[in-house]
Short mmCIF file of C-alpha atoms in Angstrom, two decimals:
data_model
loop_
_atom_site.label_atom_id
_atom_site.label_comp_id
_atom_site.label_asym_id
_atom_site.label_seq_id
_atom_site.Cartn_x
_atom_site.Cartn_y
_atom_site.Cartn_z
CA MET A 645 -31.46 5.56 -5.03
CA ILE A 646 -30.88 5.79 -0.79
CA ILE A 647 -33.90 5.84 1.85
CA GLN A 648 -32.45 8.14 4.78
CA PRO A 649 -34.64 9.15 7.46
CA THR A 650 -34.47 11.74 9.72
CA SER A 651 -32.72 12.16 12.72
CA LEU A 652 -36.81 12.28 15.15
CA ALA A 653 -37.58 9.79 12.17
CA ALA A 654 -34.43 7.46 13.17
CA LEU A 655 -36.25 6.70 16.38
CA THR A 656 -39.16 6.07 15.55
CA TRP A 657 -37.28 3.45 12.77
CA ALA A 658 -35.11 2.37 15.85
CA GLY A 659 -37.97 1.52 18.01
CA ALA A 660 -40.05 0.03 15.46
CA ALA A 661 -36.63 -2.27 14.33
CA ALA A 662 -36.88 -2.75 18.04
CA GLY A 663 -39.94 -4.29 18.41
CA SER A 664 -41.43 -7.56 17.78
CA THR A 665 -39.27 -8.16 14.09
CA ALA A 666 -36.31 -7.37 15.83
CA ASP A 667 -33.96 -10.44 13.86
CA SER A 668 -35.75 -9.22 10.53
CA TRP A 669 -33.59 -5.59 11.43
CA ARG A 670 -30.18 -6.25 10.58
CA ILE A 671 -26.95 -5.04 7.64
CA GLY A 672 -28.21 -6.79 4.93
CA THR A 673 -31.29 -7.26 5.52
CA VAL A 674 -33.58 -6.53 2.15
CA LEU A 675 -37.11 -5.77 2.76
CA SER A 676 -40.63 -5.50 0.36
CA ALA A 677 -41.75 -2.13 0.04
CA ARG A 678 -44.28 -0.74 -2.48
CA PRO A 679 -45.99 2.47 -3.41
CA LEU A 680 -48.30 4.22 -1.29
CA GLY A 681 -49.37 6.59 -3.13
CA VAL A 682 -48.31 11.18 -2.88
CA SER A 683 -48.98 13.26 0.35
CA PRO A 684 -50.73 16.47 -0.10
CA GLN A 685 -47.92 18.64 -0.29
CA GLY A 686 -46.39 16.16 -3.26
CA MET A 687 -44.26 13.66 -1.79
CA MET A 688 -44.70 10.28 -2.31
CA ILE A 689 -45.40 7.89 0.71
CA LEU A 690 -43.78 4.29 0.60
CA GLN A 691 -44.29 1.59 2.30
CA ILE A 692 -41.17 -0.65 3.80
CA GLY A 693 -41.98 -3.39 6.14
CA ALA A 694 -44.72 -1.96 8.83
CA LEU A 695 -43.33 1.73 8.78
CA ALA A 696 -44.27 3.76 5.93
CA VAL A 697 -41.88 6.45 4.21
CA GLU A 698 -41.68 10.06 2.99
CA THR A 699 -39.79 10.96 0.33
CA GLN A 700 -39.67 13.90 -2.85
CA SER A 701 -40.56 11.54 -6.08
CA PRO A 702 -37.79 9.55 -7.73
CA SER A 703 -36.54 11.41 -11.24
CA THR A 704 -37.46 7.56 -12.05
CA GLN A 705 -41.15 5.38 -11.60
CA LEU A 706 -41.25 2.97 -8.45
CA PRO A 707 -42.89 -0.82 -9.67
CA PRO A 708 -45.95 -1.95 -7.52
CA GLN A 709 -43.87 -4.39 -5.70
CA PHE A 710 -39.64 -3.39 -5.08
CA GLN A 711 -36.96 -4.90 -2.16
CA VAL A 712 -34.89 -2.54 -0.68
CA ARG A 713 -31.85 -3.28 1.79
CA VAL A 714 -31.15 -2.66 5.47
CA LEU A 715 -27.71 -0.89 4.66
CA SER A 716 -26.69 0.32 8.59
CA MET A 717 -28.24 1.49 12.14
CA GLY A 718 -28.09 2.89 14.68
CA ALA A 719 -29.32 6.91 14.98
CA GLU A 720 -29.10 7.70 11.30
CA PRO A 721 -30.71 4.22 9.65
CA LEU A 722 -29.77 3.49 5.59
CA LEU A 723 -31.09 2.28 3.55
CA GLU A 724 -31.00 1.30 -0.43
CA VAL A 725 -33.72 0.61 -3.16
CA MET A 726 -33.30 -2.52 -4.93
CA ILE A 727 -34.79 -3.12 -8.85
CA PRO A 728 -33.31 -5.29 -10.62
CA SER A 729 -33.16 -5.43 -13.66
CA GLY A 730 -31.74 -8.35 -14.26
CA PRO A 731 -30.74 -11.73 -12.50
CA GLU A 732 -29.37 -10.72 -9.91
CA THR A 733 -25.18 -11.13 -10.69
CA PHE A 734 -22.33 -13.07 -8.49
CA VAL A 735 -20.70 -9.31 -6.21
CA GLN A 736 -24.63 -8.76 -5.30
CA GLN A 737 -24.96 -11.66 -4.21
CA ALA A 738 -22.08 -11.87 -2.72
CA MET A 739 -22.83 -8.48 -1.06
CA ARG A 740 -25.63 -9.32 0.59
CA GLU A 741 -23.89 -12.18 3.08
CA ARG A 742 -21.19 -11.20 3.95
CA LEU A 743 -23.04 -7.35 5.02
CA PRO A 744 -24.87 -8.78 8.01
CA GLN A 745 -21.58 -10.79 8.99
CA GLN A 746 -19.27 -7.61 8.98
CA ASN A 747 -17.75 -5.56 12.27
CA GLY A 748 -15.25 -3.03 12.94
CA TYR A 749 -12.37 -3.98 12.87
CA ALA A 750 -12.05 -2.27 16.94
CA PRO A 751 -13.68 -5.03 18.60
CA LEU A 752 -10.90 -7.40 17.49
CA LEU A 753 -7.54 -5.62 18.76
CA ALA A 754 -9.57 -5.22 21.71
CA THR A 755 -10.19 -8.98 22.32
CA LEU A 756 -5.81 -9.06 20.75
CA ASP A 757 -5.59 -6.55 23.58
CA THR A 758 -6.60 -9.00 25.88
CA LEU A 759 -5.96 -11.84 24.67
CA ALA A 760 -2.19 -10.69 25.10
CA GLN A 761 -2.33 -10.29 28.85
CA ARG A 762 -3.26 -14.37 29.51
CA PRO A 763 -0.52 -16.26 30.40
CA GLN A 764 -2.68 -19.30 29.25
CA VAL A 765 -1.57 -17.91 26.12
CA ARG A 766 1.85 -19.72 25.99
CA GLN A 767 0.25 -22.92 26.63
CA LEU A 768 -2.10 -22.44 23.15
CA PRO A 769 -1.27 -25.27 20.10
CA SER A 770 1.52 -23.54 18.18
CA SER A 771 -0.57 -22.84 15.68
CA ILE A 772 -2.00 -20.45 16.82
CA ARG A 773 0.59 -19.01 18.80
CA THR A 774 1.48 -18.88 15.13
CA ALA A 775 -1.35 -16.95 13.82
CA LEU A 776 -2.29 -15.29 16.37
CA ALA A 777 1.77 -13.37 16.02
CA LEU A 778 1.53 -13.56 11.44
CA LEU A 779 -1.47 -11.64 12.50
CA GLU A 780 0.52 -8.87 14.40
CA ASN A 781 3.67 -8.49 12.32
CA ALA A 782 0.45 -8.09 9.41
CA MET A 783 0.24 -4.05 12.05
CA ARG A 784 2.21 -1.30 10.80
CA THR A 785 3.05 1.03 13.43
CA PRO A 786 2.70 5.32 12.84
CA GLU A 787 6.16 5.23 11.83
CA GLU A 788 5.52 3.01 9.16
CA ILE A 789 2.57 5.44 7.93
CA SER A 790 4.47 8.16 8.08
CA ASP A 791 5.70 8.30 4.17
CA GLY A 792 4.60 8.20 0.49
CA PRO A 793 6.46 4.27 0.21
CA GLY A 794 5.92 3.17 3.47
CA LEU A 795 1.62 4.28 3.34
CA ARG A 796 1.92 2.19 0.02
CA GLU A 797 2.88 -0.71 1.21
CA ALA A 798 -0.01 -1.01 3.68
CA VAL A 799 -1.65 -0.35 2.23
CA ALA A 800 -1.47 -2.91 -0.83
CA ARG A 801 -1.02 -5.26 2.49
CA SER A 802 -4.72 -4.47 3.57
CA GLY A 803 -5.98 -7.22 2.66
CA LEU A 804 -8.12 -5.04 -0.35
CA PHE A 805 -5.38 -6.93 -3.51
CA LEU A 806 -4.66 -10.41 -1.57
CA GLU A 807 -6.28 -12.80 -4.52
CA ALA A 808 -4.81 -10.24 -7.22
CA GLN A 809 -1.24 -10.64 -6.17
CA LEU A 810 -1.95 -13.94 -5.55
CA ALA A 811 -2.70 -14.60 -8.93
CA ASP A 812 0.40 -12.52 -10.18
CA PRO A 813 3.29 -15.81 -11.19
CA MET A 814 5.90 -13.73 -10.35
CA ALA A 815 5.45 -13.02 -6.70
CA MET A 816 5.64 -15.17 -3.52
CA GLY A 817 2.13 -17.23 -2.85
CA GLU A 818 3.17 -18.33 1.03
CA ALA A 819 5.17 -15.00 2.15
CA LEU A 820 2.16 -12.68 0.49
CA GLY A 821 -0.25 -13.84 2.72
CA GLU A 822 2.94 -13.80 6.16
CA GLU A 823 2.78 -10.76 5.22
CA ASP A 824 -1.39 -9.81 4.21
CA TRP A 825 -3.85 -8.63 6.71
CA LYS A 826 -6.37 -11.08 5.27
CA GLY A 827 -3.56 -13.80 4.62
CA ALA A 828 -2.97 -13.53 8.36
CA LEU A 829 -6.54 -13.52 9.45
CA LEU A 830 -7.59 -16.34 7.55
CA ARG A 831 -4.62 -18.24 9.04
CA LEU A 832 -5.79 -17.54 12.33
CA ALA A 833 -9.34 -18.11 11.55
CA THR A 834 -8.10 -22.13 10.53
CA ALA A 835 -5.35 -22.57 13.15
CA LEU A 836 -9.29 -21.90 15.96
CA GLN A 837 -11.09 -23.95 13.67
CA THR A 838 -9.10 -26.69 13.34
CA GLY A 839 -8.28 -26.25 17.13
CA GLY A 840 -11.67 -25.89 18.04
CA TYR A 841 -13.84 -23.00 19.22
CA VAL A 842 -16.41 -22.00 16.83
CA GLY A 843 -16.90 -17.45 17.38
CA LYS A 844 -20.67 -17.82 17.72
CA PRO A 845 -22.69 -15.87 14.62
CA SER A 846 -22.19 -12.68 14.21
CA THR A 847 -26.08 -10.86 15.15
CA ASN A 848 -25.45 -7.12 14.37
CA GLY A 849 -28.72 -4.85 15.18
CA PRO A 850 -31.10 -3.82 17.82
CA GLY A 851 -30.06 -3.44 20.91
CA ASN A 852 -26.09 -5.55 20.66
CA ALA A 853 -23.17 -2.94 20.22
CA PRO A 854 -23.07 -1.08 18.44
CA ASP A 855 -21.56 -2.18 15.49
CA THR A 856 -19.40 -0.33 12.42
CA ALA A 857 -21.20 0.42 9.70
CA PRO A 858 -19.81 -1.42 6.58
CA PRO A 859 -17.24 0.61 4.17
CA LEU A 860 -19.27 1.61 1.21
CA GLN A 861 -18.96 4.60 -1.03
CA HIS A 862 -22.03 6.34 -0.54
CA ARG A 863 -21.52 5.82 3.49
CA GLY A 864 -18.48 7.92 3.24
CA LEU A 865 -15.19 7.58 5.75
CA LEU A 866 -16.14 6.84 9.55
CA ALA A 867 -13.31 7.02 12.59
CA GLN A 868 -13.13 3.81 14.20
CA PRO A 869 -12.59 4.54 17.99
CA ARG A 870 -10.66 1.96 20.04
CA ALA A 871 -13.10 -0.62 21.94
CA ALA A 872 -13.92 -1.21 25.92
CA ALA A 873 -11.66 -4.04 26.84
CA PRO A 874 -13.72 -6.88 29.00
CA GLU A 875 -14.25 -5.82 32.87
CA GLU A 876 -14.12 -8.67 35.60
CA GLY A 877 -17.17 -10.50 35.45
CA ASP A 878 -17.75 -9.93 31.39
CA PRO A 879 -19.52 -13.71 30.34
CA LEU A 880 -15.98 -13.48 27.47
CA LEU A 881 -13.75 -13.34 29.85
CA GLY A 882 -15.53 -16.49 31.71
CA ASP A 883 -15.89 -17.55 34.61
CA ASP A 884 -12.73 -19.41 35.04
CA ALA A 885 -9.71 -17.32 34.34
CA GLN A 886 -7.29 -20.46 33.52
CA ASP A 887 -10.66 -21.09 30.64
CA LEU A 888 -8.48 -18.90 27.40
CA ARG A 889 -12.28 -20.88 25.27
CA PRO A 890 -14.44 -18.26 26.18
CA LEU A 891 -11.58 -15.22 24.97
CA LEU A 892 -11.49 -18.18 21.20
CA ASP A 893 -14.07 -18.95 20.64
CA ARG A 894 -14.68 -14.27 20.58
CA LEU A 895 -11.81 -14.45 18.76
CA ASN A 896 -13.58 -16.08 16.03
CA THR A 897 -16.78 -14.15 15.43
CA ASP A 898 -14.20 -10.99 15.46
CA VAL A 899 -11.41 -12.93 13.36
CA HIS A 900 -14.60 -14.16 10.61
CA ALA A 901 -16.74 -10.14 11.36
CA ALA A 902 -13.30 -8.75 10.08
CA LEU A 903 -12.71 -11.26 6.72
CA ALA A 904 -16.73 -10.23 5.89
CA ARG A 905 -15.45 -6.21 6.62
CA LEU A 906 -13.46 -7.30 4.43
CA GLU A 907 -15.06 -9.21 1.63
CA VAL A 908 -17.37 -6.03 1.45
CA ALA A 909 -14.79 -3.48 0.97
CA GLN A 910 -13.63 -5.92 -1.90
CA LEU A 911 -17.60 -5.99 -3.51
CA GLU A 912 -16.57 -2.30 -3.39
CA THR A 913 -13.92 -1.96 -5.41
CA ALA A 914 -15.27 -3.93 -7.93
CA ALA A 915 -18.27 -2.27 -8.17
CA THR A 916 -17.44 1.22 -7.45
CA SER A 917 -14.07 1.59 -8.69
CA VAL A 918 -13.40 2.88 -5.66
CA TRP A 919 -10.93 1.95 -2.82
CA MET A 920 -12.04 1.92 1.07
CA VAL A 921 -8.83 0.21 2.64
CA GLU A 922 -8.97 0.12 6.58
CA ILE A 923 -5.08 -0.55 8.37
CA PRO A 924 -4.52 -1.25 11.61
CA VAL A 925 -2.10 0.04 13.54
CA GLN A 926 0.16 -0.48 16.33
CA GLY A 927 0.78 2.36 18.94
CA LYS A 928 2.46 3.23 22.44
CA ASP A 929 -0.97 3.47 23.73
CA GLY A 930 -3.04 0.78 21.73
CA ARG A 931 -3.96 -0.31 18.55
CA ASP A 932 -6.38 2.32 16.22
CA VAL A 933 -8.06 1.86 13.04
CA VAL A 934 -7.39 4.30 10.25
CA GLN A 935 -9.76 4.24 6.45
CA LEU A 936 -8.79 5.52 3.46
CA GLN A 937 -11.10 6.37 0.16
CA LEU A 938 -8.89 7.05 -3.00
CA GLU A 939 -10.54 7.76 -6.43
CA GLN A 940 -9.59 8.86 -9.78
CA GLY A 941 -11.24 11.71 -10.89
CA ALA A 942 -13.90 11.94 -8.10
CA THR A 943 -15.23 15.28 -8.38
CA SER A 944 -13.65 15.95 -11.71
CA SER A 945 -13.28 15.51 -15.12
CA ASP A 946 -9.60 15.42 -15.86
CA PRO A 947 -9.65 11.96 -14.73
CA SER A 948 -5.96 13.13 -13.57
CA THR A 949 -7.45 14.32 -10.25
CA TRP A 950 -6.89 12.32 -7.65
CA THR A 951 -8.93 11.88 -3.90
CA LEU A 952 -7.91 10.42 -1.00
CA GLY A 953 -9.61 10.40 2.02
CA PHE A 954 -9.13 9.71 5.66
CA ALA A 955 -10.57 8.94 9.00
CA LEU A 956 -8.94 8.09 12.74
CA GLU A 957 -10.01 8.34 15.68
CA LEU A 958 -6.28 9.00 18.24
CA PRO A 959 -7.86 8.82 22.14
CA SER A 960 -5.59 11.96 22.89
CA LEU A 961 -7.34 14.25 19.70
CA GLY A 962 -10.84 12.78 18.97
CA PRO A 963 -12.57 11.83 15.58
CA VAL A 964 -10.21 13.29 12.90
CA GLN A 965 -11.35 13.48 9.02
CA GLY A 966 -9.16 15.04 4.99
CA GLU A 967 -9.38 14.73 2.63
CA VAL A 968 -6.27 15.95 0.10
CA GLN A 969 -7.56 16.15 -3.73
CA LEU A 970 -3.80 16.08 -6.37
CA ARG A 971 -4.63 18.15 -10.24
CA GLY A 972 -1.09 17.82 -11.81
CA GLN A 973 1.02 20.04 -9.50
CA ARG A 974 -2.21 21.14 -7.42
CA LEU A 975 -2.87 20.42 -4.42
CA SER A 976 -5.79 20.74 -1.72
CA VAL A 977 -6.26 20.08 1.74
CA ARG A 978 -8.93 20.01 4.52
CA LEU A 979 -9.16 18.78 8.06
CA TRP A 980 -12.39 18.59 10.05
CA ALA A 981 -11.66 17.67 13.54
CA HIS A 982 -14.59 16.67 16.44
CA MET A 983 -12.69 18.41 19.28
CA ALA A 984 -11.79 21.97 19.11
CA SER A 985 -7.78 21.55 21.03
CA THR A 986 -7.33 19.16 17.90
CA VAL A 987 -8.25 22.05 15.72
CA GLU A 988 -5.17 24.73 17.40
CA LYS A 989 -2.94 21.59 17.42
CA LEU A 990 -3.29 21.06 13.84
CA ASP A 991 -3.27 24.79 12.99
CA ARG A 992 0.22 24.86 14.63
CA ARG A 993 0.88 22.42 12.40
CA PHE A 994 0.15 24.90 9.80
CA ASP A 995 3.21 26.52 8.36
CA MET A 996 5.46 23.17 8.59
CA LEU A 997 3.21 21.40 6.61
CA ARG A 998 3.12 24.16 3.53
CA ASP A 999 7.11 24.56 3.07
CA ARG A 1000 7.95 20.52 2.65
CA LEU A 1001 5.20 21.25 0.35
CA ALA A 1002 6.24 23.60 -0.90
CA ALA A 1003 9.89 21.79 -1.63
CA SER A 1004 8.06 19.00 -3.40
CA GLY A 1005 6.96 21.34 -5.77
CA LEU A 1006 3.48 21.20 -5.58
CA ILE A 1007 1.24 23.98 -5.91
CA LEU A 1008 -1.06 24.51 -2.56
CA ASP A 1009 -4.48 26.06 -3.52
CA GLN A 1010 -6.00 25.20 0.15
CA LEU A 1011 -4.98 24.03 3.86
CA SER A 1012 -7.63 24.70 6.25
CA CYS A 1013 -9.17 22.68 9.65
CA GLN A 1014 -12.78 23.46 10.39
CA HIS A 1015 -14.48 22.57 13.81
CA GLY A 1016 -16.32 19.49 13.78
CA MET A 1017 -17.02 16.56 11.19
CA PRO A 1018 -17.99 16.75 7.33
CA GLN A 1019 -21.54 16.18 6.75
CA THR A 1020 -20.92 11.33 5.37
CA GLY A 1021 -21.13 11.65 2.32
CA GLN A 1022 -23.58 10.21 -0.10
CA SER A 1023 -23.64 9.50 -3.57
CA ARG A 1024 -24.27 11.21 -6.87
CA SER A 1025 -27.17 8.86 -7.41
CA ALA A 1026 -28.38 8.94 -3.33
CA VAL A 1027 -31.81 10.34 -3.11
CA LEU A 1028 -32.22 11.03 0.62
CA LEU A 1029 -36.07 9.82 1.78
CA LYS A 1030 -37.40 10.33 5.22
CA THR A 1031 -40.00 8.59 7.42
CA MET A 1032 -42.79 9.58 9.16
CA ALA A 1033 -44.70 6.98 12.00
#
């Protein structure tokens, strides 16, 4: 059961989170909750921390006391009602530990861009320079993911399947670690730690830079914009232009946040059988992140139905999201774009796309592009709640 405040109530929620209890309002934090009663309108009232929450009566009875976990902050904070049916599982414990540590890939990519512009990088220990080169090599180009085999390879090397591939006795473990995104992150984390660069712990929560929501199924897809590069005078650059330590400490923080995010996606896959994949892409004018969600039998009783969702945000196009559903030989494609000019650009490519799909033997049932972004997806068992002051 999911708690998601309305936009108006979210302001009150965010205000309370930014007060004296700010430290407790972080992604992954578990809060105490209890039912208070029923309103005259028949709505159930719950107390969560210091706030009252109003919701329609759930289909299942709530216990006298339970807990909720903070899944995201921002304009639409999201909480998950936790009613344990037994001892906490390993997956639940690992998820609880990693959620407060995770963040999107964009800050990491911005830090790498800034570091690449510093000539002092050539003076770093060879272990760090090698790890940085391997991480750069693990990123894909738009050309590499523009066809089926290339996209399949990018998904396989996204880090989501690293441990499963290493467990394969026929796999070349060392080569996999060098080509895989998670393997490259782990190598860089080790090199930075050995070099004495220790980043500050992640402090997700109010008052800090907005965090990217974790890659969870009920959160749906979320396009990740590029993070702004630090400007002159930013503490990240340090007082001495020759000193890379502040930048490398920040890099260590970003690397561990990216690893925690990857492990959240791995744990989500183990719990829901939905693949949440994120692929960093190196373009001509910058780096971007493509998010994918792949599910079998998502909206159909036919297990042969596959649904692929994707989201990305490019400076020239703005946020774009799509859903491709394949049922046998029948294909449906739905696109959404935040910018009207992007909708027009995509519409002009539809005739070429129809011709290519027809040549492949697929039957196109739907091809559309809408202005605006789709509503954030929710899991089938989610119950929406709203907060009130």
